[in-house]
Short mmCIF file of C-alpha atoms in Angstrom, two decimals:
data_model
loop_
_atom_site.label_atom_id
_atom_site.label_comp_id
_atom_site.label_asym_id
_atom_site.label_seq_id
_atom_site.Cartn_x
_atom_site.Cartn_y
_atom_site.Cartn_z
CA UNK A 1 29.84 57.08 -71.02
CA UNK A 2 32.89 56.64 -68.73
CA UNK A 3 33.63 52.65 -68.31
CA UNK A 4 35.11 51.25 -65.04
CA UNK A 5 38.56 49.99 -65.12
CA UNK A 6 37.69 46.40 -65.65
CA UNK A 7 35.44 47.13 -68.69
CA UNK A 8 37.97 49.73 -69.70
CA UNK A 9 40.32 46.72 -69.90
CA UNK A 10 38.06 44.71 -72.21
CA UNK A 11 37.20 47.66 -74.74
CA UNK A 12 40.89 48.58 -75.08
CA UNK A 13 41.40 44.98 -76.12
CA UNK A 14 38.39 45.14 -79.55
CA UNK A 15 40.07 46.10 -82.36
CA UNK A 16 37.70 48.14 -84.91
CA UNK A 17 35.56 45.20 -86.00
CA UNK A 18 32.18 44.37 -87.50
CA UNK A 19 30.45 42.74 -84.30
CA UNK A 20 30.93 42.65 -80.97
CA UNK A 21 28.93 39.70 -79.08
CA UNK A 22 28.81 40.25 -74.80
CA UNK A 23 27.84 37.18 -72.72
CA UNK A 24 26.88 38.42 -69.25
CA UNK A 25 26.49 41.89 -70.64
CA UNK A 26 24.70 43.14 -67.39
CA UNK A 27 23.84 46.75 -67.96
CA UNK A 28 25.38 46.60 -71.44
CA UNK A 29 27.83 49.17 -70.46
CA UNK A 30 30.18 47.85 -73.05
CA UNK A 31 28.24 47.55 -76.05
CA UNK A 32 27.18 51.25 -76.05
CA UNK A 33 30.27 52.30 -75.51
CA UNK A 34 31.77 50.57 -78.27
CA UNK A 35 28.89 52.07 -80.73
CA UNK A 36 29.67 55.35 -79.18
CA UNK A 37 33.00 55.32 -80.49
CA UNK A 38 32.37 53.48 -83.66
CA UNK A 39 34.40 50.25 -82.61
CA UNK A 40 32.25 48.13 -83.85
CA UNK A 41 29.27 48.56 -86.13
CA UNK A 42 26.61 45.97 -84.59
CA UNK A 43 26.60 44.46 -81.06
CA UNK A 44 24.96 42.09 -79.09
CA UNK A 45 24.58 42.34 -75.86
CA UNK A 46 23.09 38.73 -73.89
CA UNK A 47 22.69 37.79 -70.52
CA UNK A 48 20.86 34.26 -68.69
CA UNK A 49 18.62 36.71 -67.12
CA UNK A 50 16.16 39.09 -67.67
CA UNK A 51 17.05 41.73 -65.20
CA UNK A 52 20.35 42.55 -66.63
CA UNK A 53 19.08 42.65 -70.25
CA UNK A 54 16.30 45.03 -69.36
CA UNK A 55 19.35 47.52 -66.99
CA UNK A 56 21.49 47.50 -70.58
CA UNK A 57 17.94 48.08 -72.45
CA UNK A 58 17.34 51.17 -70.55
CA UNK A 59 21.10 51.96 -71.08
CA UNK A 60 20.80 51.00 -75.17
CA UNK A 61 17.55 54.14 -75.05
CA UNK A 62 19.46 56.58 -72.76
CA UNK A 63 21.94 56.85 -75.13
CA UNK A 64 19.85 56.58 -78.80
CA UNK A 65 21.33 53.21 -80.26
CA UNK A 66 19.04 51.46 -82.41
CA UNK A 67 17.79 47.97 -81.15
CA UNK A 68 19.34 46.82 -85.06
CA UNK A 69 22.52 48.17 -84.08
CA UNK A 70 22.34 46.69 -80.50
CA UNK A 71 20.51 43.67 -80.08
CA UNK A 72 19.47 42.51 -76.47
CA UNK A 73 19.19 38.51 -76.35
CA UNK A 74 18.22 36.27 -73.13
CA UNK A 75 20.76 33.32 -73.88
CA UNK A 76 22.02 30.54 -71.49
CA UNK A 77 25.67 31.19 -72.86
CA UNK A 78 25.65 31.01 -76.70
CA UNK A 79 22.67 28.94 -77.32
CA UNK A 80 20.40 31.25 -78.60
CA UNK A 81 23.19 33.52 -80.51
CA UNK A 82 23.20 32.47 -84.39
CA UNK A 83 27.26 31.51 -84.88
CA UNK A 84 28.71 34.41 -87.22
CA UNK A 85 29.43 33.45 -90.58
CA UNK A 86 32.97 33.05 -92.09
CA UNK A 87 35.00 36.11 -93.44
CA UNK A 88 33.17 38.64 -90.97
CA UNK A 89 35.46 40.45 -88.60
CA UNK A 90 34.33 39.29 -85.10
CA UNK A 91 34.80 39.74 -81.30
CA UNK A 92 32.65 37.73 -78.12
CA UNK A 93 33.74 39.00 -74.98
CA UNK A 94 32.98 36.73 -71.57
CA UNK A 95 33.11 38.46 -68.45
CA UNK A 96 31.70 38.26 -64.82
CA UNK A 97 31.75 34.75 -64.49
CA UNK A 98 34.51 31.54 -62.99
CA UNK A 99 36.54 30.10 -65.55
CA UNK A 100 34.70 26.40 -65.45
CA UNK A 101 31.33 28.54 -66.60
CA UNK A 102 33.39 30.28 -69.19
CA UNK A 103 34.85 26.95 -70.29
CA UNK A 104 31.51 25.24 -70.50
CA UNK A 105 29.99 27.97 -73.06
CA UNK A 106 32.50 27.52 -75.24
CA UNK A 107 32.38 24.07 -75.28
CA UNK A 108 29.91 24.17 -77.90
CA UNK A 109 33.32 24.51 -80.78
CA UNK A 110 30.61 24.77 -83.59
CA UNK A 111 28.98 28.08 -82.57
CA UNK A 112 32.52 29.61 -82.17
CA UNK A 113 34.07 27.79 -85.18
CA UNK A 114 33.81 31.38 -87.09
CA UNK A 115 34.64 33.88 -84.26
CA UNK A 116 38.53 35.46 -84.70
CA UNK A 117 38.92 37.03 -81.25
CA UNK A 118 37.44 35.90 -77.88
CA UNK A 119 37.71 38.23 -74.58
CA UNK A 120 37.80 36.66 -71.74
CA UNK A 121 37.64 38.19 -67.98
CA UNK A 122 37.45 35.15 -65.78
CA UNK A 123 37.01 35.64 -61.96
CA UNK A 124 39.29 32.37 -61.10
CA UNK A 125 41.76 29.63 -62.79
CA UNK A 126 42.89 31.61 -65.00
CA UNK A 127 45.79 29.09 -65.88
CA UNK A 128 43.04 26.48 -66.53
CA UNK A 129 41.26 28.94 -69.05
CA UNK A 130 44.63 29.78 -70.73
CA UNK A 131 45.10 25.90 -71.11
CA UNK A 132 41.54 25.21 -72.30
CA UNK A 133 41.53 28.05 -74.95
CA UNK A 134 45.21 26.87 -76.51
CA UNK A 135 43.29 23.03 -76.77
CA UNK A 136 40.44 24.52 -79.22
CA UNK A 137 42.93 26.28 -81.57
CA UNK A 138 42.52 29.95 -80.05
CA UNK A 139 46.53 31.70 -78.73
CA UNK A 140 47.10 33.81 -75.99
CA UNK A 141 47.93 37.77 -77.77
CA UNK A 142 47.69 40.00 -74.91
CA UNK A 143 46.33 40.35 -71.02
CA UNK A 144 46.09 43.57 -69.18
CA UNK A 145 45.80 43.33 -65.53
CA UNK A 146 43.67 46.16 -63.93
CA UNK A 147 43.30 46.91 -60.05
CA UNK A 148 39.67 47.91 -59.59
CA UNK A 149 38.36 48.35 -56.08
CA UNK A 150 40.64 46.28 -54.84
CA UNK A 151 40.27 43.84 -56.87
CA UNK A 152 43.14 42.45 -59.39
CA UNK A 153 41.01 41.54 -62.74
CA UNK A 154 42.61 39.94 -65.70
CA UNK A 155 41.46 40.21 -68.89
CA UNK A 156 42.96 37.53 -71.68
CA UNK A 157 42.51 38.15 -75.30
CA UNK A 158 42.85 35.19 -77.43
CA UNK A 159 42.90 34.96 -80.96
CA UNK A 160 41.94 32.19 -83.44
CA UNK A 161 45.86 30.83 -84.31
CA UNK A 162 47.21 27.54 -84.01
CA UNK A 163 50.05 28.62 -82.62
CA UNK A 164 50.68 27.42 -78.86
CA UNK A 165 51.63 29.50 -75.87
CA UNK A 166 54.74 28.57 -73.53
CA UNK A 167 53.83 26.63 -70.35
CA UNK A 168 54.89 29.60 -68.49
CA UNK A 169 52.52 31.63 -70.01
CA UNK A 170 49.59 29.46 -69.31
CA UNK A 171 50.33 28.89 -65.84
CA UNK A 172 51.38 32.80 -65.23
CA UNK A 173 50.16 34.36 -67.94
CA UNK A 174 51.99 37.06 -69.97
CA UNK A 175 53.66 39.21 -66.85
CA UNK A 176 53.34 42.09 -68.14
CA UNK A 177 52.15 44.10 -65.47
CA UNK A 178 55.15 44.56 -62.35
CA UNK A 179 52.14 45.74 -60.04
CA UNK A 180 50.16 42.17 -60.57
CA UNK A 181 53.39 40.52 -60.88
CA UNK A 182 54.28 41.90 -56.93
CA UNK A 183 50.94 40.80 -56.35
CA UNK A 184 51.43 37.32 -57.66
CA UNK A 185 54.84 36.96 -55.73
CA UNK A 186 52.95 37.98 -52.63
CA UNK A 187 49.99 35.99 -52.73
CA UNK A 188 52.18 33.38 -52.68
CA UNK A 189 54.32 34.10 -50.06
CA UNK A 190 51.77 34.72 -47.99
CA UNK A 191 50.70 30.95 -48.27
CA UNK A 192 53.90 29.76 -47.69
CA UNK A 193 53.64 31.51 -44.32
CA UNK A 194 50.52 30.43 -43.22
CA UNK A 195 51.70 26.71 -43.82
CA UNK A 196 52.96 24.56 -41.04
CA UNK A 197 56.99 23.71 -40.93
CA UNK A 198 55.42 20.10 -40.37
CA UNK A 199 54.19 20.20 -43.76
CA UNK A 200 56.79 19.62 -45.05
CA UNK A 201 55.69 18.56 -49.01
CA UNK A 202 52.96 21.63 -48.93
CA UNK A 203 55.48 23.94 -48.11
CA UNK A 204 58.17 22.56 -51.11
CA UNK A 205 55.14 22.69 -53.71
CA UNK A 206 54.85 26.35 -52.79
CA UNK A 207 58.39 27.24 -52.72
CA UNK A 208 58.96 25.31 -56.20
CA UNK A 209 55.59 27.30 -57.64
CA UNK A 210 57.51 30.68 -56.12
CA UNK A 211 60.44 29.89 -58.11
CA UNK A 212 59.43 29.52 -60.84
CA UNK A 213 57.45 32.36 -61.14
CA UNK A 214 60.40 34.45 -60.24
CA UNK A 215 62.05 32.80 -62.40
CA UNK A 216 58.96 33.75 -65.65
CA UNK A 217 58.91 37.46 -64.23
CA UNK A 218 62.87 37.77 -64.54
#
């Protein structure tokens, strides 16, 4: 199974692990690939809706994996996912979904009290997510930033530490990428053109937020 960029992204973050759980797993693209190539020994693959889970069920038998080595589970978030227990080597991956939805399932700190590593691939407010994840004990290790179809995604991988990350990281992230850093600079700069000499305290917010993320690239 070849994976797109984006879910490229995410598998190159799991480490070899005992479980991988995938909220909005969609065809479950992920999961049997990480079976395939004996990342992990036991996945889970859940989604809020059926369709999706019955796409990555017909995925799961096209490739021969066991429904005890992948399970398929219609969840709204983690409700329905029993919370791993302590000691075991674990991954959940979130993907496909805005940062305030990603937010909201973990919430619930008692289901995720026992998970090491959490993947995140947020489609907005990133900095928010960054923010949110440092505030219930989990740090910032790595993000890879991936161009796929056009599209910049940015995958986060946080890890259970209570170690803090810079402000600079949670409002930028970990720059790592001079492609997506252009792209940051950019973005921004095309803002600050579209904005009105008139408005005068706009445009200084933007050319203050431009600075300083020159200023975390360099």
């Amino acid at each position: 199974m070849k994976l797109s960029k984006r879910l490229s992204a995410i598998a190159d973050m799991v480490e070899p692990c005992d479980s991988v759980t995938d909220i909005g797993c969609d065809h479950g693209y992920l999961s049997v690939w990480l079976l395939e190539n004996g990342i992990c020994g036991h996945a889970v693959a859940a989604d809020i809706r059926r369709g999706p889970l019955e796409r990555a069920r017909a995925s799961r038998d096209d490739h021969g994996i066991s429904d005890k080595d992948m399970e398929l589970i219609l969840s709204d978030g983690l409700k329905e996912i029993d919370p791993p227990d302590e000691g075991l080597k674990n991954t959940l991956v979130i993907a496909g979904m805005g940062a305030s939805t990603i937010k909201h399932i973990l919430s619930d700190t008692d289901r995720i009290k026992n998970i090491k590593k959490i993947i995140t691939q947020s489609n907005n407010d990133h900095e928010m997510l960054r923010k949110f994840m440092n505030n219930i004990g989990y740090f910032l290790e790595n993000e890879l930033y991936v161009l796929d179809k056009g599209k910049w995604y940015v995958t986060s991988c946080f890890i259970k530490d209570k170690k803090k990350n810079s402000k600079a990281v949670i409002k930028y992230g970990l720059l790592n990428n001079n492609e997506y850093n252009l792209y940051l600079v950019e973005s921004r700069e095309r803002i600050l053109d579209r904005i009105p000499l008139s408005s005068i305290d706009a445009r200084n917010n933007i050319i203050k937020d431009l600075e300083e993320l020159k200023s975390a690239i360099l």
